[in-house]
Amino acid sequence: GLAAAGKSTIAKIVAEKKSYVYIDTGAMYRAITYTALKQNADLTDEAALTELLKRTEIELVSAPEGQIVLVNGEDVTEEIRKDEVSNQVSIAAKHKGVREEMVKRQQQLGQKGGVVI
């Protein structure tokens, strides 16, 4: 769907009403973008970025104050929402290898059940 169309808002509402976990796929892309920027990786290098993603653990944890995003155990919830990441996340997300790895992870999360993606 289009940006700012309300997809995440609806998903969060459904998850809350059903007591499911909301999987913020956008946060996952932001997490790998943040990681790449932190490591001075080239966001335009699809192969390198895909390899970095495969070595990166991204966790989405439900908490009373909202979802917490962990990268390799580090809380990056606030950092991934900063302009530096927001302005470049589309570069990382456009790569087929990155999208395929993210979809694989999202499918694994979905197989556990009790989630809204």
PDB file of C-alpha atoms in Angstrom:
ATOM      1  CA  GLY A   1       0.000   0.000   0.000  1.00  0.00           C
ATOM      2  CA  LEU A   2       0.884   3.644  -0.246  1.00  0.00           C
ATOM      3  CA  ALA A   3       3.010   5.412   2.342  1.00  0.00           C
ATOM      4  CA  ALA A   4       0.996   6.997   5.158  1.00  0.00           C
ATOM      5  CA  ALA A   5      -2.162   5.103   4.137  1.00  0.00           C
ATOM      6  CA  GLY A   6      -2.702   3.742   7.648  1.00  0.00           C
ATOM      7  CA  LYS A   7      -1.512   0.149   7.142  1.00  0.00           C
ATOM      8  CA  SER A   8       0.507   0.078  10.361  1.00  0.00           C
ATOM      9  CA  THR A   9      -2.228   1.785  12.353  1.00  0.00           C
ATOM     10  CA  ILE A  10      -4.811  -0.826  11.312  1.00  0.00           C
ATOM     11  CA  ALA A  11      -2.365  -3.694  11.918  1.00  0.00           C
ATOM     12  CA  LYS A  12      -1.580  -2.416  15.416  1.00  0.00           C
ATOM     13  CA  ILE A  13      -5.283  -2.122  16.257  1.00  0.00           C
ATOM     14  CA  VAL A  14      -6.007  -5.659  15.028  1.00  0.00           C
ATOM     15  CA  ALA A  15      -3.025  -7.052  16.920  1.00  0.00           C
ATOM     16  CA  GLU A  16      -4.090  -5.334  20.130  1.00  0.00           C
ATOM     17  CA  LYS A  17      -7.714  -6.479  19.876  1.00  0.00           C
ATOM     18  CA  LYS A  18      -6.668 -10.078  19.204  1.00  0.00           C
ATOM     19  CA  SER A  19      -3.785 -10.007  21.741  1.00  0.00           C
ATOM     20  CA  TYR A  20      -1.385 -10.773  18.884  1.00  0.00           C
ATOM     21  CA  VAL A  21       2.112  -9.455  18.335  1.00  0.00           C
ATOM     22  CA  TYR A  22       2.423  -6.736  15.688  1.00  0.00           C
ATOM     23  CA  ILE A  23       5.373  -7.312  13.364  1.00  0.00           C
ATOM     24  CA  ASP A  24       6.512  -3.903  12.128  1.00  0.00           C
ATOM     25  CA  THR A  25       8.138  -4.812   8.808  1.00  0.00           C
ATOM     26  CA  GLY A  26       9.157  -1.197   8.257  1.00  0.00           C
ATOM     27  CA  ALA A  27      11.131  -1.304  11.504  1.00  0.00           C
ATOM     28  CA  MET A  28      12.962  -4.346  10.194  1.00  0.00           C
ATOM     29  CA  TYR A  29      14.113  -2.437   7.103  1.00  0.00           C
ATOM     30  CA  ARG A  30      15.023   0.537   9.258  1.00  0.00           C
ATOM     31  CA  ALA A  31      17.049  -1.773  11.502  1.00  0.00           C
ATOM     32  CA  ILE A  32      19.230  -3.061   8.673  1.00  0.00           C
ATOM     33  CA  THR A  33      19.621   0.473   7.302  1.00  0.00           C
ATOM     34  CA  TYR A  34      20.728   1.696  10.734  1.00  0.00           C
ATOM     35  CA  THR A  35      23.158  -1.207  11.036  1.00  0.00           C
ATOM     36  CA  ALA A  36      24.653  -0.531   7.616  1.00  0.00           C
ATOM     37  CA  LEU A  37      25.061   3.172   8.356  1.00  0.00           C
ATOM     38  CA  LYS A  38      26.644   2.425  11.726  1.00  0.00           C
ATOM     39  CA  GLN A  39      29.171   0.139  10.023  1.00  0.00           C
ATOM     40  CA  ASN A  40      29.776   2.584   7.152  1.00  0.00           C
ATOM     41  CA  ALA A  41      28.509  -0.036   4.697  1.00  0.00           C
ATOM     42  CA  ASP A  42      27.553   0.953   1.167  1.00  0.00           C
ATOM     43  CA  LEU A  43      23.743   0.947   1.010  1.00  0.00           C
ATOM     44  CA  THR A  44      23.893   0.667  -2.775  1.00  0.00           C
ATOM     45  CA  ASP A  45      25.888  -2.602  -2.665  1.00  0.00           C
ATOM     46  CA  GLU A  46      23.133  -5.221  -2.709  1.00  0.00           C
ATOM     47  CA  ALA A  47      25.400  -8.236  -2.138  1.00  0.00           C
ATOM     48  CA  ALA A  48      27.207  -6.658   0.811  1.00  0.00           C
ATOM     49  CA  LEU A  49      23.982  -5.404   2.374  1.00  0.00           C
ATOM     50  CA  THR A  50      22.282  -8.784   1.982  1.00  0.00           C
ATOM     51  CA  GLU A  51      25.268 -10.497   3.625  1.00  0.00           C
ATOM     52  CA  LEU A  52      25.207  -7.957   6.455  1.00  0.00           C
ATOM     53  CA  LEU A  53      21.510  -8.680   6.975  1.00  0.00           C
ATOM     54  CA  LYS A  54      22.147 -12.426   7.113  1.00  0.00           C
ATOM     55  CA  ARG A  55      24.657 -11.804   9.926  1.00  0.00           C
ATOM     56  CA  THR A  56      22.319  -9.425  11.778  1.00  0.00           C
ATOM     57  CA  GLU A  57      19.745 -10.487  14.341  1.00  0.00           C
ATOM     58  CA  ILE A  58      16.658  -8.270  14.350  1.00  0.00           C
ATOM     59  CA  GLU A  59      14.127  -8.771  17.134  1.00  0.00           C
ATOM     60  CA  LEU A  60      10.787  -7.045  17.629  1.00  0.00           C
ATOM     61  CA  VAL A  61       9.747  -7.211  21.269  1.00  0.00           C
ATOM     62  CA  SER A  62       6.368  -6.181  22.625  1.00  0.00           C
ATOM     63  CA  ALA A  63       6.516  -3.923  25.657  1.00  0.00           C
ATOM     64  CA  PRO A  64       3.937  -1.869  27.574  1.00  0.00           C
ATOM     65  CA  GLU A  65       5.330   1.335  26.019  1.00  0.00           C
ATOM     66  CA  GLY A  66       5.186  -0.140  22.505  1.00  0.00           C
ATOM     67  CA  GLN A  67       7.416  -2.265  20.360  1.00  0.00           C
ATOM     68  CA  ILE A  68      11.150  -2.392  21.063  1.00  0.00           C
ATOM     69  CA  VAL A  69      13.531  -3.059  18.177  1.00  0.00           C
ATOM     70  CA  LEU A  70      16.725  -4.917  18.978  1.00  0.00           C
ATOM     71  CA  VAL A  71      19.667  -5.361  16.606  1.00  0.00           C
ATOM     72  CA  ASN A  72      22.092  -7.990  17.819  1.00  0.00           C
ATOM     73  CA  GLY A  73      20.667  -7.440  21.310  1.00  0.00           C
ATOM     74  CA  GLU A  74      21.020  -3.630  21.255  1.00  0.00           C
ATOM     75  CA  ASP A  75      17.907  -1.468  21.661  1.00  0.00           C
ATOM     76  CA  VAL A  76      17.782   0.721  18.530  1.00  0.00           C
ATOM     77  CA  THR A  77      14.108   1.681  18.775  1.00  0.00           C
ATOM     78  CA  GLU A  78      14.773   5.428  18.801  1.00  0.00           C
ATOM     79  CA  GLU A  79      17.801   5.418  16.514  1.00  0.00           C
ATOM     80  CA  ILE A  80      15.940   3.765  13.615  1.00  0.00           C
ATOM     81  CA  ARG A  81      13.392   6.602  13.583  1.00  0.00           C
ATOM     82  CA  LYS A  82      15.979   9.369  13.125  1.00  0.00           C
ATOM     83  CA  ASP A  83      16.203  11.306   9.856  1.00  0.00           C
ATOM     84  CA  GLU A  84      19.528   9.741   8.859  1.00  0.00           C
ATOM     85  CA  VAL A  85      17.842   6.328   8.717  1.00  0.00           C
ATOM     86  CA  SER A  86      14.451   7.547   7.461  1.00  0.00           C
ATOM     87  CA  ASN A  87      16.054   9.339   4.541  1.00  0.00           C
ATOM     88  CA  GLN A  88      17.949   6.229   3.396  1.00  0.00           C
ATOM     89  CA  VAL A  89      15.789   3.227   4.267  1.00  0.00           C
ATOM     90  CA  SER A  90      14.345   3.106   0.740  1.00  0.00           C
ATOM     91  CA  ILE A  91      17.841   2.490  -0.642  1.00  0.00           C
ATOM     92  CA  ALA A  92      18.221  -0.665   1.434  1.00  0.00           C
ATOM     93  CA  ALA A  93      14.637  -1.787   0.841  1.00  0.00           C
ATOM     94  CA  LYS A  94      14.914  -1.660  -2.955  1.00  0.00           C
ATOM     95  CA  HIS A  95      17.404  -4.544  -3.104  1.00  0.00           C
ATOM     96  CA  LYS A  96      15.897  -7.887  -4.092  1.00  0.00           C
ATOM     97  CA  GLY A  97      18.276  -9.874  -1.864  1.00  0.00           C
ATOM     98  CA  VAL A  98      17.400  -7.762   1.174  1.00  0.00           C
ATOM     99  CA  ARG A  99      13.658  -8.070   0.492  1.00  0.00           C
ATOM    100  CA  GLU A 100      13.905 -11.839   0.023  1.00  0.00           C
ATOM    101  CA  GLU A 101      15.740 -12.258   3.345  1.00  0.00           C
ATOM    102  CA  MET A 102      13.234 -10.003   5.120  1.00  0.00           C
ATOM    103  CA  VAL A 103      10.263 -11.894   3.684  1.00  0.00           C
ATOM    104  CA  LYS A 104      11.846 -15.173   4.782  1.00  0.00           C
ATOM    105  CA  ARG A 105      12.187 -13.830   8.321  1.00  0.00           C
ATOM    106  CA  GLN A 106       8.649 -12.470   8.318  1.00  0.00           C
ATOM    107  CA  GLN A 107       7.304 -15.827   7.144  1.00  0.00           C
ATOM    108  CA  GLN A 108       9.181 -17.558   9.966  1.00  0.00           C
ATOM    109  CA  LEU A 109       7.616 -15.157  12.459  1.00  0.00           C
ATOM    110  CA  GLY A 110       4.192 -15.753  10.917  1.00  0.00           C
ATOM    111  CA  GLN A 111       4.532 -19.533  11.178  1.00  0.00           C
ATOM    112  CA  LYS A 112       4.703 -19.193  14.964  1.00  0.00           C
ATOM    113  CA  GLY A 113       1.165 -17.784  14.892  1.00  0.00           C
ATOM    114  CA  GLY A 114      -0.401 -15.034  16.937  1.00  0.00           C
ATOM    115  CA  VAL A 115       1.084 -12.233  14.854  1.00  0.00           C
ATOM    116  CA  VAL A 116      -0.110  -9.475  12.555  1.00  0.00           C
ATOM    117  CA  ILE A 117       2.311  -8.545   9.807  1.00  0.00           C
TER     118      ILE A 117
END
